[in-house]
PDB file of C-alpha atoms and ligand atoms in Angstrom:
ATOM      1  CA  UNK A 633     -16.619 -23.376   8.414  1.00  0.00           C
ATOM      2  CA  UNK A 634     -18.961 -23.358   5.437  1.00  0.00           C
ATOM      3  CA  UNK A 635     -16.896 -21.513   2.822  1.00  0.00           C
ATOM      4  CA  UNK A 636     -13.505 -22.120   1.234  1.00  0.00           C
ATOM      5  CA  UNK A 637     -11.855 -18.958   2.559  1.00  0.00           C
ATOM      6  CA  UNK A 638     -13.143 -19.277   6.123  1.00  0.00           C
ATOM      7  CA  UNK A 639     -12.207 -22.961   6.254  1.00  0.00           C
ATOM      8  CA  UNK A 640      -8.702 -22.269   4.977  1.00  0.00           C
ATOM      9  CA  UNK A 641      -8.312 -19.502   7.564  1.00  0.00           C
ATOM     10  CA  UNK A 642      -9.127 -22.023  10.291  1.00  0.00           C
ATOM     11  CA  UNK A 643      -6.311 -24.207   8.953  1.00  0.00           C
ATOM     12  CA  UNK A 644      -3.376 -22.261  10.322  1.00  0.00           C
ATOM     13  CA  UNK A 645      -4.380 -18.942   8.797  1.00  0.00           C
ATOM     14  CA  UNK A 646      -4.195 -20.139   5.213  1.00  0.00           C
ATOM     15  CA  UNK A 647      -6.123 -18.443   2.414  1.00  0.00           C
ATOM     16  CA  UNK A 648      -8.231 -19.754  -0.448  1.00  0.00           C
ATOM     17  CA  UNK A 649      -8.310 -17.429  -3.430  1.00  0.00           C
ATOM     18  CA  UNK A 650      -9.198 -17.020  -7.070  1.00  0.00           C
ATOM     19  CA  UNK A 651      -7.803 -15.312 -10.130  1.00  0.00           C
ATOM     20  CA  UNK A 652     -10.125 -12.413 -10.915  1.00  0.00           C
ATOM     21  CA  UNK A 653     -10.801 -10.462 -14.102  1.00  0.00           C
ATOM     22  CA  UNK A 654     -11.740  -6.813 -13.535  1.00  0.00           C
ATOM     23  CA  UNK A 655     -14.305  -7.005 -16.340  1.00  0.00           C
ATOM     24  CA  UNK A 656     -16.267  -9.625 -14.393  1.00  0.00           C
ATOM     25  CA  UNK A 657     -16.694  -7.599 -11.201  1.00  0.00           C
ATOM     26  CA  UNK A 658     -19.996  -6.307 -12.630  1.00  0.00           C
ATOM     27  CA  UNK A 659     -21.350  -9.881 -13.102  1.00  0.00           C
ATOM     28  CA  UNK A 660     -23.504 -10.544 -10.047  1.00  0.00           C
ATOM     29  CA  UNK A 661     -23.423 -14.349 -10.342  1.00  0.00           C
ATOM     30  CA  UNK A 662     -19.626 -14.117 -10.382  1.00  0.00           C
ATOM     31  CA  UNK A 663     -19.288 -11.660  -7.512  1.00  0.00           C
ATOM     32  CA  UNK A 664     -21.827 -13.523  -5.375  1.00  0.00           C
ATOM     33  CA  UNK A 665     -19.653 -16.641  -5.472  1.00  0.00           C
ATOM     34  CA  UNK A 666     -16.384 -14.688  -5.238  1.00  0.00           C
ATOM     35  CA  UNK A 667     -17.442 -12.641  -2.230  1.00  0.00           C
ATOM     36  CA  UNK A 668     -18.945 -15.606  -0.380  1.00  0.00           C
ATOM     37  CA  UNK A 669     -16.213 -18.200  -0.889  1.00  0.00           C
ATOM     38  CA  UNK A 670     -12.784 -16.609  -1.329  1.00  0.00           C
ATOM     39  CA  UNK A 671     -10.439 -14.450   0.745  1.00  0.00           C
ATOM     40  CA  UNK A 672      -7.539 -13.839  -1.648  1.00  0.00           C
ATOM     41  CA  UNK A 673      -7.286 -12.495  -5.197  1.00  0.00           C
ATOM     42  CA  UNK A 674      -4.722 -12.702  -7.964  1.00  0.00           C
ATOM     43  CA  UNK A 675      -5.439 -10.385 -10.919  1.00  0.00           C
ATOM     44  CA  UNK A 676      -5.685 -12.677 -13.953  1.00  0.00           C
ATOM     45  CA  UNK A 677      -4.202 -10.224 -16.480  1.00  0.00           C
ATOM     46  CA  UNK A 678      -4.470  -6.691 -15.085  1.00  0.00           C
ATOM     47  CA  UNK A 679      -1.015  -6.479 -13.459  1.00  0.00           C
ATOM     48  CA  UNK A 680       0.903  -7.955 -16.365  1.00  0.00           C
ATOM     49  CA  UNK A 681       3.479  -5.763 -18.089  1.00  0.00           C
ATOM     50  CA  UNK A 682       1.332  -5.006 -21.143  1.00  0.00           C
ATOM     51  CA  UNK A 683      -1.500  -3.862 -18.867  1.00  0.00           C
ATOM     52  CA  UNK A 684       0.465  -1.717 -16.405  1.00  0.00           C
ATOM     53  CA  UNK A 685       3.054  -0.154 -18.753  1.00  0.00           C
ATOM     54  CA  UNK A 686       1.434  -0.136 -22.232  1.00  0.00           C
ATOM     55  CA  UNK A 687       3.800   2.613 -23.407  1.00  0.00           C
ATOM     56  CA  UNK A 688       7.269   2.881 -21.936  1.00  0.00           C
ATOM     57  CA  UNK A 689       7.170   4.907 -18.728  1.00  0.00           C
ATOM     58  CA  UNK A 690       3.412   5.487 -19.025  1.00  0.00           C
ATOM     59  CA  UNK A 691       1.756   3.434 -16.337  1.00  0.00           C
ATOM     60  CA  UNK A 692      -1.915   2.464 -16.166  1.00  0.00           C
ATOM     61  CA  UNK A 693      -3.225   0.955 -12.947  1.00  0.00           C
ATOM     62  CA  UNK A 694      -6.962   1.492 -13.531  1.00  0.00           C
ATOM     63  CA  UNK A 695      -8.058  -2.125 -13.903  1.00  0.00           C
ATOM     64  CA  UNK A 696      -5.534  -3.496 -11.426  1.00  0.00           C
ATOM     65  CA  UNK A 697      -6.744  -0.932  -8.882  1.00  0.00           C
ATOM     66  CA  UNK A 698     -10.344  -2.133  -9.288  1.00  0.00           C
ATOM     67  CA  UNK A 699      -9.253  -5.627  -8.293  1.00  0.00           C
ATOM     68  CA  UNK A 700      -6.958  -4.481  -5.487  1.00  0.00           C
ATOM     69  CA  UNK A 701      -9.717  -2.283  -4.043  1.00  0.00           C
ATOM     70  CA  UNK A 702     -12.224  -5.150  -4.233  1.00  0.00           C
ATOM     71  CA  UNK A 703      -9.845  -7.303  -2.212  1.00  0.00           C
ATOM     72  CA  UNK A 704      -8.410  -4.858   0.310  1.00  0.00           C
ATOM     73  CA  UNK A 705     -11.829  -3.364   1.168  1.00  0.00           C
ATOM     74  CA  UNK A 706     -12.822  -6.879   2.239  1.00  0.00           C
ATOM     75  CA  UNK A 707      -9.582  -7.628   4.085  1.00  0.00           C
ATOM     76  CA  UNK A 708      -8.425 -10.156   1.497  1.00  0.00           C
ATOM     77  CA  UNK A 709      -4.834 -10.742   0.433  1.00  0.00           C
ATOM     78  CA  UNK A 710      -3.613  -9.784  -3.043  1.00  0.00           C
ATOM     79  CA  UNK A 711      -0.957 -11.681  -4.990  1.00  0.00           C
ATOM     80  CA  UNK A 712       0.594  -9.380  -7.567  1.00  0.00           C
ATOM     81  CA  UNK A 713       1.054 -11.137 -10.903  1.00  0.00           C
ATOM     82  CA  UNK A 714       3.565 -10.524 -12.410  1.00  0.00           C
ATOM     83  CA  UNK A 715       6.503  -8.073 -12.593  1.00  0.00           C
ATOM     84  CA  UNK A 716       8.900  -9.820 -15.009  1.00  0.00           C
ATOM     85  CA  UNK A 717       7.802 -12.394 -17.599  1.00  0.00           C
ATOM     86  CA  UNK A 718       8.614 -13.321 -21.188  1.00  0.00           C
ATOM     87  CA  UNK A 719       4.926 -13.287 -22.144  1.00  0.00           C
ATOM     88  CA  UNK A 720       2.282 -10.542 -22.333  1.00  0.00           C
ATOM     89  CA  UNK A 721       4.977  -7.910 -22.769  1.00  0.00           C
ATOM     90  CA  UNK A 722       3.922  -4.649 -24.463  1.00  0.00           C
ATOM     91  CA  UNK A 723       5.199  -4.180 -28.001  1.00  0.00           C
ATOM     92  CA  UNK A 724       7.826  -1.662 -26.981  1.00  0.00           C
ATOM     93  CA  UNK A 725       9.391  -4.175 -24.593  1.00  0.00           C
ATOM     94  CA  UNK A 726       9.208  -7.109 -27.010  1.00  0.00           C
ATOM     95  CA  UNK A 727      11.462  -5.157 -29.353  1.00  0.00           C
ATOM     96  CA  UNK A 728      14.082  -4.296 -26.720  1.00  0.00           C
ATOM     97  CA  UNK A 729      17.293  -6.094 -25.801  1.00  0.00           C
ATOM     98  CA  UNK A 730      20.531  -5.753 -23.896  1.00  0.00           C
ATOM     99  CA  UNK A 731      21.179  -3.083 -21.292  1.00  0.00           C
ATOM    100  CA  UNK A 732      18.228  -0.974 -22.460  1.00  0.00           C
ATOM    101  CA  UNK A 733      15.857  -3.885 -21.791  1.00  0.00           C
ATOM    102  CA  UNK A 734      17.527  -4.655 -18.457  1.00  0.00           C
ATOM    103  CA  UNK A 735      17.016  -1.040 -17.349  1.00  0.00           C
ATOM    104  CA  UNK A 736      13.431  -0.974 -18.612  1.00  0.00           C
ATOM    105  CA  UNK A 737      12.635  -4.215 -16.776  1.00  0.00           C
ATOM    106  CA  UNK A 738      14.114  -2.938 -13.511  1.00  0.00           C
ATOM    107  CA  UNK A 739      12.291   0.385 -13.915  1.00  0.00           C
ATOM    108  CA  UNK A 740       9.050  -1.537 -14.415  1.00  0.00           C
ATOM    109  CA  UNK A 741       9.646  -3.616 -11.285  1.00  0.00           C
ATOM    110  CA  UNK A 742      10.510  -0.518  -9.269  1.00  0.00           C
ATOM    111  CA  UNK A 743       7.560   1.580 -10.432  1.00  0.00           C
ATOM    112  CA  UNK A 744       4.843  -1.101 -10.197  1.00  0.00           C
ATOM    113  CA  UNK A 745       6.002  -2.619  -6.895  1.00  0.00           C
ATOM    114  CA  UNK A 746       6.485   0.918  -5.558  1.00  0.00           C
ATOM    115  CA  UNK A 747       2.977   2.014  -6.600  1.00  0.00           C
ATOM    116  CA  UNK A 748       1.408  -0.965  -4.819  1.00  0.00           C
ATOM    117  CA  UNK A 749       3.684  -0.995  -1.770  1.00  0.00           C
ATOM    118  CA  UNK A 750       1.631  -1.712   1.328  1.00  0.00           C
ATOM    119  CA  UNK A 751      -1.245  -3.319  -0.614  1.00  0.00           C
ATOM    120  CA  UNK A 752       0.354  -6.528  -1.879  1.00  0.00           C
ATOM    121  CA  UNK A 753       0.813  -9.589   0.312  1.00  0.00           C
ATOM    122  CA  UNK A 754       3.001 -11.412  -2.229  1.00  0.00           C
ATOM    123  CA  UNK A 755       4.442 -10.636  -5.653  1.00  0.00           C
ATOM    124  CA  UNK A 756       5.157 -13.073  -8.420  1.00  0.00           C
ATOM    125  CA  UNK A 757       8.353 -11.164  -9.161  1.00  0.00           C
ATOM    126  CA  UNK A 758       9.434 -13.521 -11.941  1.00  0.00           C
ATOM    127  CA  UNK A 759       7.146 -15.920 -13.813  1.00  0.00           C
ATOM    128  CA  UNK A 760       8.034 -18.942 -15.946  1.00  0.00           C
ATOM    129  CA  UNK A 761      11.783 -18.388 -16.413  1.00  0.00           C
ATOM    130  CA  UNK A 762      12.666 -22.067 -16.949  1.00  0.00           C
ATOM    131  CA  UNK A 763      12.306 -24.163 -20.089  1.00  0.00           C
ATOM    132  CA  UNK A 764      10.117 -27.235 -20.349  1.00  0.00           C
ATOM    133  CA  UNK A 765      11.525 -30.697 -20.888  1.00  0.00           C
ATOM    134  CA  UNK A 766      14.776 -32.275 -19.878  1.00  0.00           C
ATOM    135  CA  UNK A 767      17.962 -30.456 -19.005  1.00  0.00           C
ATOM    136  CA  UNK A 768      16.619 -27.863 -16.588  1.00  0.00           C
ATOM    137  CA  UNK A 769      17.740 -24.913 -18.714  1.00  0.00           C
ATOM    138  CA  UNK A 770      16.513 -21.373 -18.500  1.00  0.00           C
ATOM    139  CA  UNK A 771      13.824 -20.455 -20.997  1.00  0.00           C
ATOM    140  CA  UNK A 772      15.222 -18.431 -23.863  1.00  0.00           C
ATOM    141  CA  UNK A 773      13.665 -14.950 -23.860  1.00  0.00           C
ATOM    142  CA  UNK A 774      14.644 -11.351 -24.390  1.00  0.00           C
ATOM    143  CA  UNK A 775      14.966 -11.026 -20.589  1.00  0.00           C
ATOM    144  CA  UNK A 776      17.178 -14.118 -20.303  1.00  0.00           C
ATOM    145  CA  UNK A 777      19.407 -12.760 -23.056  1.00  0.00           C
ATOM    146  CA  UNK A 778      20.170  -9.692 -20.909  1.00  0.00           C
ATOM    147  CA  UNK A 779      22.192 -12.011 -18.650  1.00  0.00           C
ATOM    148  CA  UNK A 780      21.614 -14.973 -16.367  1.00  0.00           C
ATOM    149  CA  UNK A 781      21.429 -12.674 -13.332  1.00  0.00           C
ATOM    150  CA  UNK A 782      18.231 -10.976 -14.540  1.00  0.00           C
ATOM    151  CA  UNK A 783      16.106 -12.950 -12.065  1.00  0.00           C
ATOM    152  CA  UNK A 784      18.060 -11.936  -8.982  1.00  0.00           C
ATOM    153  CA  UNK A 785      18.250  -8.351 -10.253  1.00  0.00           C
ATOM    154  CA  UNK A 786      14.442  -8.301 -10.457  1.00  0.00           C
ATOM    155  CA  UNK A 787      14.105  -9.688  -6.915  1.00  0.00           C
ATOM    156  CA  UNK A 788      16.530  -7.115  -5.481  1.00  0.00           C
ATOM    157  CA  UNK A 789      14.669  -4.257  -7.191  1.00  0.00           C
ATOM    158  CA  UNK A 790      11.337  -5.555  -5.893  1.00  0.00           C
ATOM    159  CA  UNK A 791      12.656  -5.759  -2.325  1.00  0.00           C
ATOM    160  CA  UNK A 792      13.867  -2.171  -2.474  1.00  0.00           C
ATOM    161  CA  UNK A 793      10.565  -0.919  -3.927  1.00  0.00           C
ATOM    162  CA  UNK A 794       8.330  -2.814  -1.460  1.00  0.00           C
ATOM    163  CA  UNK A 795      10.241  -4.148   1.551  1.00  0.00           C
ATOM    164  CA  UNK A 796       7.083  -5.622   3.101  1.00  0.00           C
ATOM    165  CA  UNK A 797       5.764  -7.740   0.249  1.00  0.00           C
ATOM    166  CA  UNK A 798       6.737 -11.377   0.103  1.00  0.00           C
ATOM    167  CA  UNK A 799       8.685 -12.008  -3.102  1.00  0.00           C
ATOM    168  CA  UNK A 800       7.944 -15.187  -5.025  1.00  0.00           C
ATOM    169  CA  UNK A 801       9.159 -17.142  -8.028  1.00  0.00           C
ATOM    170  CA  UNK A 802       6.227 -18.719  -9.929  1.00  0.00           C
ATOM    171  CA  UNK A 803       6.210 -21.469 -12.584  1.00  0.00           C
ATOM    172  CA  UNK A 804       4.353 -24.454 -14.089  1.00  0.00           C
ATOM    173  CA  UNK A 805       5.498 -28.031 -14.653  1.00  0.00           C
ATOM    174  CA  UNK A 806       7.452 -27.746 -11.426  1.00  0.00           C
ATOM    175  CA  UNK A 807       5.003 -29.962  -9.515  1.00  0.00           C
ATOM    176  CA  UNK A 808       6.595 -33.338 -10.230  1.00  0.00           C
ATOM    177  CA  UNK A 809       9.649 -33.742  -8.006  1.00  0.00           C
ATOM    178  CA  UNK A 810      11.419 -35.974 -10.552  1.00  0.00           C
ATOM    179  CA  UNK A 811      11.221 -33.512 -13.462  1.00  0.00           C
ATOM    180  CA  UNK A 812      14.377 -31.643 -14.484  1.00  0.00           C
ATOM    181  CA  UNK A 813      12.525 -28.316 -14.520  1.00  0.00           C
ATOM    182  CA  UNK A 814      11.502 -28.797 -10.876  1.00  0.00           C
ATOM    183  CA  UNK A 815      15.060 -29.618  -9.853  1.00  0.00           C
ATOM    184  CA  UNK A 816      16.453 -26.619 -11.727  1.00  0.00           C
ATOM    185  CA  UNK A 817      14.099 -24.207  -9.960  1.00  0.00           C
ATOM    186  CA  UNK A 818      14.922 -25.915  -6.659  1.00  0.00           C
ATOM    187  CA  UNK A 819      18.646 -25.308  -7.219  1.00  0.00           C
ATOM    188  CA  UNK A 820      17.991 -21.653  -8.092  1.00  0.00           C
ATOM    189  CA  UNK A 821      16.030 -21.106  -4.869  1.00  0.00           C
ATOM    190  CA  UNK A 822      18.696 -22.931  -2.868  1.00  0.00           C
ATOM    191  CA  UNK A 823      21.371 -20.723  -4.442  1.00  0.00           C
ATOM    192  CA  UNK A 824      19.371 -17.535  -3.772  1.00  0.00           C
ATOM    193  CA  UNK A 825      18.910 -18.478  -0.111  1.00  0.00           C
ATOM    194  CA  UNK A 826      22.620 -19.285   0.263  1.00  0.00           C
ATOM    195  CA  UNK A 827      23.719 -16.010  -1.325  1.00  0.00           C
ATOM    196  CA  UNK A 828      21.128 -13.792   0.338  1.00  0.00           C
ATOM    197  CA  UNK A 829      19.160 -12.925  -2.775  1.00  0.00           C
ATOM    198  CA  UNK A 830      15.756 -11.826  -1.411  1.00  0.00           C
ATOM    199  CA  UNK A 831      13.224 -14.592  -2.090  1.00  0.00           C
ATOM    200  CA  UNK A 832      10.402 -15.538   0.291  1.00  0.00           C
ATOM    201  CA  UNK A 833       8.162 -17.922  -1.591  1.00  0.00           C
ATOM    202  CA  UNK A 834       7.673 -20.217  -4.543  1.00  0.00           C
ATOM    203  CA  UNK A 835       4.387 -20.487  -6.424  1.00  0.00           C
ATOM    204  CA  UNK A 836       3.340 -23.718  -8.110  1.00  0.00           C
ATOM    205  CA  UNK A 837       0.844 -22.881 -10.840  1.00  0.00           C
ATOM    206  CA  UNK A 838      -0.574 -26.408 -10.842  1.00  0.00           C
ATOM    207  CA  UNK A 839      -2.535 -26.408 -14.094  1.00  0.00           C
ATOM    208  CA  UNK A 840      -3.199 -30.135 -14.079  1.00  0.00           C
ATOM    209  CA  UNK A 841      -4.267 -31.935 -17.257  1.00  0.00           C
ATOM    210  CA  UNK A 842      -3.443 -35.088 -19.182  1.00  0.00           C
ATOM    211  CA  UNK A 843      -0.102 -33.671 -20.345  1.00  0.00           C
ATOM    212  CA  UNK A 844       0.976 -32.625 -16.851  1.00  0.00           C
ATOM    213  CA  UNK A 845      -1.180 -34.552 -14.405  1.00  0.00           C
ATOM    214  CA  UNK A 846      -1.256 -34.176 -10.646  1.00  0.00           C
ATOM    215  CA  UNK A 847       1.840 -36.119  -9.526  1.00  0.00           C
ATOM    216  CA  UNK A 848       1.773 -38.496  -6.576  1.00  0.00           C
ATOM    217  CA  UNK A 849       5.005 -36.849  -5.337  1.00  0.00           C
ATOM    218  CA  UNK A 850       3.425 -33.357  -5.219  1.00  0.00           C
ATOM    219  CA  UNK A 851       3.630 -33.254  -1.413  1.00  0.00           C
ATOM    220  CA  UNK A 852       7.336 -34.131  -1.610  1.00  0.00           C
ATOM    221  CA  UNK A 853       7.852 -31.222  -4.009  1.00  0.00           C
ATOM    222  CA  UNK A 854       6.061 -28.747  -1.728  1.00  0.00           C
ATOM    223  CA  UNK A 855       7.850 -29.930   1.402  1.00  0.00           C
ATOM    224  CA  UNK A 856      11.278 -30.034  -0.279  1.00  0.00           C
ATOM    225  CA  UNK A 857      11.022 -26.413  -1.398  1.00  0.00           C
ATOM    226  CA  UNK A 858       9.652 -25.391   2.018  1.00  0.00           C
ATOM    227  CA  UNK A 859      12.709 -26.994   3.632  1.00  0.00           C
ATOM    228  CA  UNK A 860      14.855 -24.424   1.805  1.00  0.00           C
ATOM    229  CA  UNK A 861      13.256 -21.756   4.007  1.00  0.00           C
ATOM    230  CA  UNK A 862      10.591 -20.372   1.677  1.00  0.00           C
ATOM    231  CA  UNK A 863       6.806 -20.404   1.854  1.00  0.00           C
ATOM    232  CA  UNK A 864       5.066 -22.284  -0.930  1.00  0.00           C
ATOM    233  CA  UNK A 865       1.699 -21.576  -2.489  1.00  0.00           C
ATOM    234  CA  UNK A 866      -0.518 -23.238  -5.082  1.00  0.00           C
ATOM    235  CA  UNK A 867      -1.079 -20.254  -7.306  1.00  0.00           C
ATOM    236  CA  UNK A 868      -3.107 -21.097 -10.426  1.00  0.00           C
ATOM    237  CA  UNK A 869      -4.879 -24.338  -9.641  1.00  0.00           C
ATOM    238  CA  UNK A 870      -7.167 -25.888 -12.214  1.00  0.00           C
ATOM    239  CA  UNK A 871      -7.735 -29.577 -12.851  1.00  0.00           C
ATOM    240  CA  UNK A 872      -9.026 -30.932 -16.138  1.00  0.00           C
ATOM    241  CA  UNK A 873     -11.904 -33.371 -15.842  1.00  0.00           C
ATOM    242  CA  UNK A 874     -15.212 -33.711 -14.060  1.00  0.00           C
ATOM    243  CA  UNK A 875     -17.144 -35.619 -11.444  1.00  0.00           C
ATOM    244  CA  UNK A 876     -15.582 -37.888  -8.862  1.00  0.00           C
ATOM    245  CA  UNK A 877     -12.168 -38.135 -10.543  1.00  0.00           C
ATOM    246  CA  UNK A 878     -11.747 -34.381 -10.583  1.00  0.00           C
ATOM    247  CA  UNK A 879     -13.079 -34.088  -7.026  1.00  0.00           C
ATOM    248  CA  UNK A 880     -10.568 -36.647  -5.769  1.00  0.00           C
ATOM    249  CA  UNK A 881      -7.668 -34.751  -7.327  1.00  0.00           C
ATOM    250  CA  UNK A 882      -8.803 -31.485  -5.748  1.00  0.00           C
ATOM    251  CA  UNK A 883      -8.973 -33.324  -2.400  1.00  0.00           C
ATOM    252  CA  UNK A 884      -5.427 -34.642  -2.851  1.00  0.00           C
ATOM    253  CA  UNK A 885      -4.091 -31.182  -3.681  1.00  0.00           C
ATOM    254  CA  UNK A 886      -5.706 -29.653  -0.585  1.00  0.00           C
ATOM    255  CA  UNK A 887      -4.441 -32.462   1.640  1.00  0.00           C
ATOM    256  CA  UNK A 888      -0.912 -32.025   0.287  1.00  0.00           C
ATOM    257  CA  UNK A 889      -0.931 -28.295   1.037  1.00  0.00           C
ATOM    258  CA  UNK A 890      -2.327 -28.854   4.535  1.00  0.00           C
ATOM    259  CA  UNK A 891       0.407 -31.426   5.208  1.00  0.00           C
ATOM    260  CA  UNK A 892       3.137 -28.831   4.585  1.00  0.00           C
ATOM    261  CA  UNK A 893       3.299 -26.171   7.303  1.00  0.00           C
ATOM    262  CA  UNK A 894       4.735 -23.570   4.951  1.00  0.00           C
ATOM    263  CA  UNK A 895       2.070 -24.113   2.269  1.00  0.00           C
ATOM    264  CA  UNK A 896       0.195 -20.912   3.069  1.00  0.00           C
ATOM    265  CA  UNK A 897      -2.585 -20.828   0.510  1.00  0.00           C
ATOM    266  CA  UNK A 898      -4.320 -22.044  -2.616  1.00  0.00           C
ATOM    267  CA  UNK A 899      -5.635 -19.966  -5.540  1.00  0.00           C
ATOM    268  CA  UNK A 900      -7.817 -21.386  -8.305  1.00  0.00           C
ATOM    269  CA  UNK A 901      -7.278 -19.822 -11.761  1.00  0.00           C
ATOM    270  CA  UNK A 902     -10.788 -18.430 -12.047  1.00  0.00           C
ATOM    271  CA  UNK A 903     -14.098 -18.847 -10.249  1.00  0.00           C
ATOM    272  CA  UNK A 904     -16.513 -20.747 -12.537  1.00  0.00           C
ATOM    273  CA  UNK A 905     -15.771 -23.143 -15.400  1.00  0.00           C
ATOM    274  CA  UNK A 906     -16.839 -20.484 -17.897  1.00  0.00           C
ATOM    275  CA  UNK A 907     -14.279 -18.068 -16.424  1.00  0.00           C
ATOM    276  CA  UNK A 908     -11.411 -20.485 -17.130  1.00  0.00           C
ATOM    277  CA  UNK A 909      -8.645 -19.705 -19.595  1.00  0.00           C
ATOM    278  CA  UNK A 910      -9.049 -23.337 -20.731  1.00  0.00           C
ATOM    279  CA  UNK A 911     -11.750 -22.678 -23.299  1.00  0.00           C
ATOM    280  CA  UNK A 912     -14.323 -25.432 -23.322  1.00  0.00           C
ATOM    281  CA  UNK A 913     -12.775 -27.052 -20.267  1.00  0.00           C
ATOM    282  CA  UNK A 914     -14.409 -27.583 -16.881  1.00  0.00           C
ATOM    283  CA  UNK A 915     -11.402 -27.353 -14.536  1.00  0.00           C
ATOM    284  CA  UNK A 916     -12.775 -25.183 -11.708  1.00  0.00           C
ATOM    285  CA  UNK A 917     -15.023 -25.500  -8.649  1.00  0.00           C
ATOM    286  CA  UNK A 918     -18.254 -23.816  -9.783  1.00  0.00           C
ATOM    287  CA  UNK A 919     -20.608 -24.201 -12.709  1.00  0.00           C
ATOM    288  CA  UNK A 920     -21.353 -21.153 -14.823  1.00  0.00           C
ATOM    289  CA  UNK A 921     -24.636 -20.586 -12.985  1.00  0.00           C
ATOM    290  CA  UNK A 922     -22.698 -20.430  -9.713  1.00  0.00           C
ATOM    291  CA  UNK A 923     -23.671 -23.921  -8.520  1.00  0.00           C
ATOM    292  CA  UNK A 924     -21.088 -25.903  -6.563  1.00  0.00           C
ATOM    293  CA  UNK A 925     -19.492 -28.887  -8.309  1.00  0.00           C
ATOM    294  CA  UNK A 926     -18.452 -32.198  -6.680  1.00  0.00           C
ATOM    295  CA  UNK A 927     -14.912 -30.787  -6.756  1.00  0.00           C
ATOM    296  CA  UNK A 928     -16.112 -27.947  -4.537  1.00  0.00           C
ATOM    297  CA  UNK A 929     -17.572 -30.331  -1.958  1.00  0.00           C
ATOM    298  CA  UNK A 930     -14.360 -32.369  -1.918  1.00  0.00           C
ATOM    299  CA  UNK A 931     -12.254 -29.238  -1.506  1.00  0.00           C
ATOM    300  CA  UNK A 932     -14.374 -27.813   1.302  1.00  0.00           C
ATOM    301  CA  UNK A 933     -14.504 -31.092   3.200  1.00  0.00           C
ATOM    302  CA  UNK A 934     -10.713 -31.497   2.940  1.00  0.00           C
ATOM    303  CA  UNK A 935     -10.132 -27.996   4.319  1.00  0.00           C
TER     304      UNK A 935
HETATM  305  C1  XIL B1580      -3.527 -16.517 -18.689  1.00  0.00           C
HETATM  306  C2  XIL B1580      -4.873 -15.841 -18.525  1.00  0.00           C
HETATM  307  O1  XIL B1580      -5.708 -16.666 -17.751  1.00  0.00           O
HETATM  308  C3  XIL B1580      -5.497 -15.579 -19.877  1.00  0.00           C
HETATM  309  O2  XIL B1580      -6.671 -14.785 -19.742  1.00  0.00           O
HETATM  310  C4  XIL B1580      -4.506 -14.873 -20.789  1.00  0.00           C
HETATM  311  O3  XIL B1580      -5.061 -14.763 -22.076  1.00  0.00           O
HETATM  312  C5  XIL B1580      -3.186 -15.619 -20.866  1.00  0.00           C
HETATM  313  O4  XIL B1580      -2.680 -15.783 -19.551  1.00  0.00           O
HETATM  314  N1  XIL B1580       0.331 -19.019 -16.450  1.00  0.00           N
HETATM  315  C6  XIL B1580       0.265 -17.755 -15.894  1.00  0.00           C
HETATM  316  C7  XIL B1580      -0.942 -16.912 -16.117  1.00  0.00           C
HETATM  317  O5  XIL B1580       1.149 -17.367 -15.125  1.00  0.00           O
HETATM  318  O6  XIL B1580      -0.645 -15.543 -16.161  1.00  0.00           O
HETATM  319  C8  XIL B1580      -1.679 -17.330 -17.361  1.00  0.00           C
HETATM  320  O7  XIL B1580      -2.899 -16.587 -17.418  1.00  0.00           O
HETATM  321  C9  XIL B1580      -1.928 -18.825 -17.370  1.00  0.00           C
HETATM  322  C10 XIL B1580      -0.640 -19.577 -17.359  1.00  0.00           C
END
C-alpha cells in the first residue's frame, strides 16, 4: 500500500498512528497529511488529568472529544492518554495526598474511562511510574506516596469503568533490555499477570535521542514483554537526527515491531517536525510543509 496506515493494516492488522493536538485540526497542511497517512490517534495533551478534570469533579471533554470524533468518524483507533500520571496534574490534585488523593485518582479513572467507554481501543492507564537510572525503583510522586498498590488500583478501576478497552502501562527509557528500569517494569507486568491484575498491553514511548538512543536489543525487549502475555505498542516514537541515519533507525524500529507478533502498532509523537514537542528538533516523518522525509520513505518501505 502507499500510505503508512494502509501498509500497517496489511501487516497483520497493525495500525500506524500519530499524536494529535486538537488545536491543529484546523490546519489544512496538517490534516491533509494526517488523514492520508495515519489510522490511529493518541491525543497529545487533551486527555491528561489537567485537561479533563481542571477542577475537582468538574470534567471537560471538549477538546478530547474533537480528537476522538476525528478518529472514530474515520474508523481509526484511539489510544487514551493518560488516566493516572505524576505530571500535568491540575493544581487541586498536585496539592492532595493520602486517602483523599487515592479516592480522587480512582474517581478520575472511573469517570473518564466511563465517559469514553466504547470509543477507546486502548488506555494508557498509568504513565511513567518508574524512576530513571539504576535500581529499578518506583518514581516518587504524590500518587506513589498513597501506597505501592496505586497502579493496580488504577487498572482495576479502569477495567470496571470500560471492560472493553485494552489497558496499558506506558513508559520511557524502558526500551533497552539491560536497563534496570526496563527490568523493573517487566517484573511488575509479570506480577500483575500472575496475580490477575487486569493489564493487556505495554507501551514503549521510544523517544530516541543521544541520551537514550535506539538500542540494538529493542526487539528482545518487545518480544520479552510480549511473552508475558501482553500486547506491546510503540506509543510516542520520535528519533532525533536527520537524513539517512534517522531513516535507518526508523527502519529498524519498524522491522523490530513487525518481527514481534504481539507488537500491534506504532504511533509517532506528532505529524510534522514543527509539531514535535522537541522544540527545534526534526524527529518526525514529515517536514513542516507536509513533504515526506527520507525517514518516511524508509518507514513505508519497511512496512
Ligand atoms: C508532552 C507533549 O507532547 C507536550 O505538548 C506537553 O507540553 C508535555 O507532554 N511522555 C508522555 C507525553 O507520555 O504525554 C509527553 O507529551 C511526552 C513525554
